[in-house]
Structures are given as C-alpha cells and as structure tokens.
Amino acid sequence: MNIIIFGPPGAGKGTQAKNLVEKLNSFQVSTGDMLREEIKKDTEIGKKIINSMNEGKFVEDEIVNNLLQKIIFDSNKKNKLIFDGYPRTINQAKNLESLLNKSNQKIDYIFFLNVNKDSIIKRIERRKVLEKRSDDDANTILKRYDTYMSITKPVLDYYSKNHNFHEIDGSMEINDIYQKIEEILKV
Ligand code: AMP
C-alpha cells in the first residue's frame, strides 16, 4: 500500500507518516529529511540547496525528482511507501504518477491534514525548540506557508477529485488523527 500524507508545513505529516511506517512496516519518503541529509553531509546537492531551504523556498523539481527515483525503483520498498512532503508541485505530482506507473505501482490513499495558518505558526514555533530546524523561524514559516498556498495548494485541488482522497481535521490531537487514518485504512 502506497500512501501520500498531504498538508501545509507543520500539519503533522511527519508524525503520522512515522506512525504508519511502524504499523504497516513501510518506508517513510520524506524529501525534506533527504534534503537535510544532503546538507548535513555537505554533498554537491547539499551545497546547491542550502540557501533556498533556509529561506523557505522550494528546491528545484529536478533535484527532488531525482532523489525520489531511486526509492520508487527499490524493490524492497515496492508498495510500502509513505510519502511525506512529496509531491509539492503539479510537476512533482505528474512525475510521481509516471514513476509509479513505470514500476507497476499506484497511490492507494491520500490523506490531507487540514490545519489553519494560526495553528501552524504555533506548532512550528514549538517544533523549532524541539528539533532546532534552521527553517523554522517566524519569517521563514510565513514564507513556507505562502509557498504552500501558491504552489502546493493546486496539487491538493488536483488530488481532491480522486476517490482515494480523504480530508482529516489536522488540528485534532495526534492520536485522534491517527485513529481516523486507521479507521479509513481498516488496519
Ligand atoms: P519539510 O521537511 O517537508 O517541511 O521540507 C523542508 C524544506 O525542504 C522545504 O521548505 C523545501 O525547502 C524543501 N523540500 C522538501 N520537500 C520538497 C519538495 N517535494 N519539493 C521542493 N522542495 C522540498
């Protein structure tokens, strides 16, 4: 089963993805984590993306799409993918569809964690203290939210017509959100 967890920054995508990974014995596909790892290891990609990431801008589709390709064609991970933070652009959504088609896979469920701007800002400020992410400061949060609204929201509109699309109130407690997801998946 392949699942997309969709939502604005700070909606709790990573937390729910981790819950699902444990429950379904799957793999979390967090492009954010993958990109942070490139920066940590100071790779060529890392050097290229550090500024845009710190400013809350998107990394180029080409870089993100390439990172994704390896995972989709990894036979150990086939049909065990939990996407968290990908796709974020229409181009990425189409790329994902095409890679999944080529590898005989599909998206089984899309969960949209819907959270309003004020709650997001509060949550990310809390996360900054816990995770010390350099892109979690107040200005960058607003920038990331605006980017979400202008570039990622169209992806939501694209997916919302899908029969496997489920909107969940992301302002609920973590456990309640997870319970809803489990009910829908019947696991
Ligand atoms: P995240 O950990 O998912 O909140 O991502 C943190 C940052 O990584 C984002 O603000 C972007 O700069 C970059 N990033 C993560 N995923 C993507 C993606 N799918 N496309 C473009 N940039 C991304």
Short mmCIF file of C-alpha atoms and ligand atoms in Angstrom, two decimals:
data_model
loop_
_atom_site.label_atom_id
_atom_site.label_comp_id
_atom_site.label_asym_id
_atom_site.label_seq_id
_atom_site.Cartn_x
_atom_site.Cartn_y
_atom_site.Cartn_z
CA MET A 1 0.00 0.00 0.00
CA ASN A 2 1.37 3.43 -1.01
CA ILE A 3 0.09 6.49 0.84
CA ILE A 4 0.52 10.25 0.49
CA ILE A 5 0.26 12.40 3.60
CA PHE A 6 -0.53 15.86 2.34
CA GLY A 7 -0.81 19.19 4.14
CA PRO A 8 0.77 22.55 4.92
CA PRO A 9 4.11 22.78 6.75
CA GLY A 10 3.56 21.95 10.40
CA ALA A 11 0.39 19.91 9.78
CA GLY A 12 1.92 16.82 11.38
CA LYS A 13 2.69 14.91 8.18
CA GLY A 14 5.97 13.51 9.51
CA THR A 15 4.43 12.33 12.77
CA GLN A 16 1.61 10.48 11.03
CA ALA A 17 3.97 9.08 8.40
CA LYS A 18 6.12 7.61 11.20
CA ASN A 19 3.05 6.05 12.84
CA LEU A 20 2.09 4.43 9.54
CA VAL A 21 5.61 3.21 8.84
CA GLU A 22 5.54 1.35 12.14
CA LYS A 23 2.03 -0.03 11.70
CA LEU A 24 2.37 -1.10 8.06
CA ASN A 25 6.05 -1.99 8.10
CA SER A 26 6.59 0.55 5.35
CA PHE A 27 9.11 3.26 4.46
CA GLN A 28 8.80 6.99 5.04
CA VAL A 29 9.62 9.05 1.98
CA SER A 30 10.37 12.50 3.39
CA THR A 31 12.03 14.66 0.75
CA GLY A 32 12.65 17.25 3.49
CA ASP A 33 14.67 14.68 5.52
CA MET A 34 16.51 13.56 2.38
CA LEU A 35 17.44 17.14 1.50
CA ARG A 36 18.54 17.93 5.08
CA GLU A 37 20.74 14.83 4.94
CA GLU A 38 22.40 16.15 1.75
CA ILE A 39 23.15 19.42 3.57
CA LYS A 40 24.45 17.60 6.63
CA LYS A 41 26.81 15.50 4.50
CA ASP A 42 27.84 18.65 2.58
CA THR A 43 27.32 16.95 -0.80
CA GLU A 44 27.18 18.81 -4.13
CA ILE A 45 23.39 18.76 -3.89
CA GLY A 46 23.60 19.97 -0.30
CA LYS A 47 25.71 22.96 -1.30
CA LYS A 48 23.25 23.82 -4.07
CA ILE A 49 20.11 23.74 -1.93
CA ILE A 50 21.18 25.11 1.46
CA ASN A 51 20.20 28.71 0.71
CA SER A 52 16.78 28.02 -0.76
CA MET A 53 15.95 25.63 2.07
CA ASN A 54 16.96 28.10 4.78
CA GLU A 55 14.87 30.78 3.09
CA GLY A 56 11.81 28.51 3.00
CA LYS A 57 11.86 28.24 -0.79
CA PHE A 58 11.33 25.04 -2.72
CA VAL A 59 14.24 23.03 -4.01
CA GLU A 60 14.16 22.58 -7.81
CA ASP A 61 11.85 19.84 -9.04
CA GLU A 62 14.72 18.18 -10.92
CA ILE A 63 16.77 17.61 -7.74
CA VAL A 64 13.83 16.33 -5.73
CA ASN A 65 12.53 14.14 -8.55
CA ASN A 66 15.96 12.52 -8.94
CA LEU A 67 16.17 11.70 -5.24
CA LEU A 68 12.77 10.09 -5.47
CA GLN A 69 13.51 7.92 -8.46
CA LYS A 70 15.92 5.65 -6.53
CA ILE A 71 13.31 4.92 -3.89
CA ILE A 72 10.47 4.14 -6.27
CA PHE A 73 12.56 1.58 -8.13
CA ASP A 74 13.90 -0.05 -4.95
CA SER A 75 12.23 -3.48 -4.99
CA ASN A 76 12.42 -3.79 -1.18
CA LYS A 77 10.24 -0.73 -0.84
CA LYS A 78 7.73 -1.53 -3.56
CA ASN A 79 4.15 -0.82 -2.42
CA LYS A 80 5.42 0.17 1.01
CA LEU A 81 5.85 3.90 0.54
CA ILE A 82 4.52 6.63 2.83
CA PHE A 83 5.09 9.99 1.12
CA ASP A 84 5.54 12.94 3.46
CA GLY A 85 6.25 16.30 1.81
CA TYR A 86 6.17 15.00 -1.75
CA PRO A 87 4.64 15.91 -4.17
CA ARG A 88 4.58 19.66 -3.56
CA THR A 89 4.15 20.89 -7.15
CA ILE A 90 1.97 19.76 -10.05
CA ASN A 91 5.15 18.79 -11.91
CA GLN A 92 6.15 16.52 -8.98
CA ALA A 93 2.65 15.00 -8.82
CA LYS A 94 2.88 14.10 -12.52
CA ASN A 95 6.42 12.78 -12.07
CA LEU A 96 5.25 10.60 -9.19
CA GLU A 97 2.38 9.22 -11.24
CA SER A 98 4.68 8.42 -14.12
CA LEU A 99 7.35 6.73 -11.93
CA LEU A 100 4.71 4.68 -10.12
CA ASN A 101 3.17 3.62 -13.44
CA LYS A 102 6.56 2.54 -14.76
CA SER A 103 7.20 0.48 -11.64
CA ASN A 104 3.70 -1.04 -11.62
CA GLN A 105 2.58 0.78 -8.52
CA LYS A 106 -0.11 3.30 -7.62
CA ILE A 107 -1.18 5.59 -4.82
CA ASP A 108 -3.73 3.79 -2.68
CA TYR A 109 -4.64 6.57 -0.25
CA ILE A 110 -4.17 10.32 0.03
CA PHE A 111 -4.69 11.89 3.44
CA PHE A 112 -4.96 15.66 3.59
CA LEU A 113 -4.28 17.04 7.09
CA ASN A 114 -6.14 20.33 7.08
CA VAL A 115 -4.80 22.89 9.58
CA ASN A 116 -5.29 26.67 9.65
CA LYS A 117 -2.49 29.23 9.46
CA ASP A 118 -2.57 30.29 13.16
CA SER A 119 -2.25 26.72 14.45
CA ILE A 120 0.57 26.05 12.01
CA ILE A 121 2.57 29.03 13.23
CA LYS A 122 2.12 27.94 16.87
CA ARG A 123 3.10 24.35 16.07
CA ILE A 124 6.19 25.27 14.09
CA GLU A 125 7.35 27.60 16.85
CA ARG A 126 7.08 24.67 19.26
CA ARG A 127 8.92 22.38 16.82
CA LYS A 128 11.75 24.90 16.49
CA VAL A 129 12.51 24.44 20.19
CA LEU A 130 12.39 20.64 19.92
CA GLU A 131 14.10 19.98 16.57
CA LYS A 132 16.21 23.13 16.10
CA ARG A 133 15.46 23.32 12.36
CA SER A 134 17.02 26.34 10.72
CA ASP A 135 13.93 26.92 8.54
CA ASP A 136 11.52 27.10 11.50
CA ASP A 137 11.99 30.78 12.39
CA ALA A 138 8.99 33.14 12.26
CA ASN A 139 9.73 34.79 8.88
CA THR A 140 10.57 31.55 7.15
CA ILE A 141 7.41 29.92 8.48
CA LEU A 142 5.31 32.62 6.81
CA LYS A 143 7.28 32.26 3.61
CA ARG A 144 6.80 28.47 3.65
CA TYR A 145 3.09 28.90 4.27
CA ASP A 146 2.77 31.34 1.35
CA THR A 147 4.69 28.95 -0.90
CA TYR A 148 2.34 26.18 0.17
CA MET A 149 -0.72 28.28 -0.66
CA SER A 150 0.53 29.43 -4.05
CA ILE A 151 2.33 26.33 -5.37
CA THR A 152 1.24 23.29 -3.36
CA LYS A 153 -2.45 24.08 -2.93
CA PRO A 154 -3.09 23.43 -6.68
CA VAL A 155 -1.77 19.88 -6.09
CA LEU A 156 -4.44 19.49 -3.43
CA ASP A 157 -7.12 20.57 -5.90
CA TYR A 158 -5.67 18.07 -8.38
CA TYR A 159 -5.90 15.20 -5.85
CA SER A 160 -9.16 16.14 -4.17
CA LYS A 161 -11.18 14.74 -7.09
CA ASN A 162 -9.62 11.33 -6.53
CA HIS A 163 -11.78 8.61 -4.98
CA ASN A 164 -8.96 7.71 -2.58
CA PHE A 165 -8.64 11.27 -1.21
CA HIS A 166 -9.54 11.79 2.47
CA GLU A 167 -9.55 15.10 4.31
CA ILE A 168 -8.85 14.95 8.04
CA ASP A 169 -9.06 17.75 10.60
CA GLY A 170 -5.36 18.18 11.32
CA SER A 171 -5.99 20.39 14.34
CA MET A 172 -7.08 17.32 16.35
CA GLU A 173 -4.74 15.57 18.79
CA ILE A 174 -2.05 13.40 17.15
CA ASN A 175 -3.63 10.18 18.40
CA ASP A 176 -7.10 11.14 17.20
CA ILE A 177 -5.77 11.95 13.73
CA TYR A 178 -4.00 8.63 13.63
CA GLN A 179 -7.15 6.81 14.75
CA LYS A 180 -9.08 8.39 11.87
CA ILE A 181 -6.40 7.25 9.43
CA GLU A 182 -6.54 3.72 10.82
CA GLU A 183 -10.35 3.68 10.51
CA ILE A 184 -10.15 4.65 6.85
CA LEU A 185 -7.40 2.13 6.10
CA LYS A 186 -9.20 -0.53 8.16
CA VAL A 187 -5.92 -1.63 9.77
P1 AMP B 1 9.76 19.52 5.06
O1 AMP B 1 10.70 18.82 5.98
O2 AMP B 1 8.91 18.56 4.25
O3 AMP B 1 8.95 20.58 5.75
O4 AMP B 1 10.67 20.28 3.97
C1 AMP B 1 11.59 21.28 4.37
C2 AMP B 1 12.09 22.06 3.16
O5 AMP B 1 12.71 21.17 2.23
C3 AMP B 1 11.00 22.76 2.35
O6 AMP B 1 10.65 24.03 2.89
C4 AMP B 1 11.70 22.87 0.99
O7 AMP B 1 12.69 23.90 1.03
C5 AMP B 1 12.43 21.55 0.89
N1 AMP B 1 11.58 20.48 0.29
C6 AMP B 1 11.13 19.36 0.90
N2 AMP B 1 10.39 18.62 0.07
C7 AMP B 1 10.37 19.30 -1.11
C8 AMP B 1 9.73 19.05 -2.35
N3 AMP B 1 8.97 17.97 -2.54
N4 AMP B 1 9.92 19.98 -3.34
C9 AMP B 1 10.69 21.06 -3.16
N5 AMP B 1 11.30 21.37 -2.00
C10 AMP B 1 11.14 20.49 -0.97
#
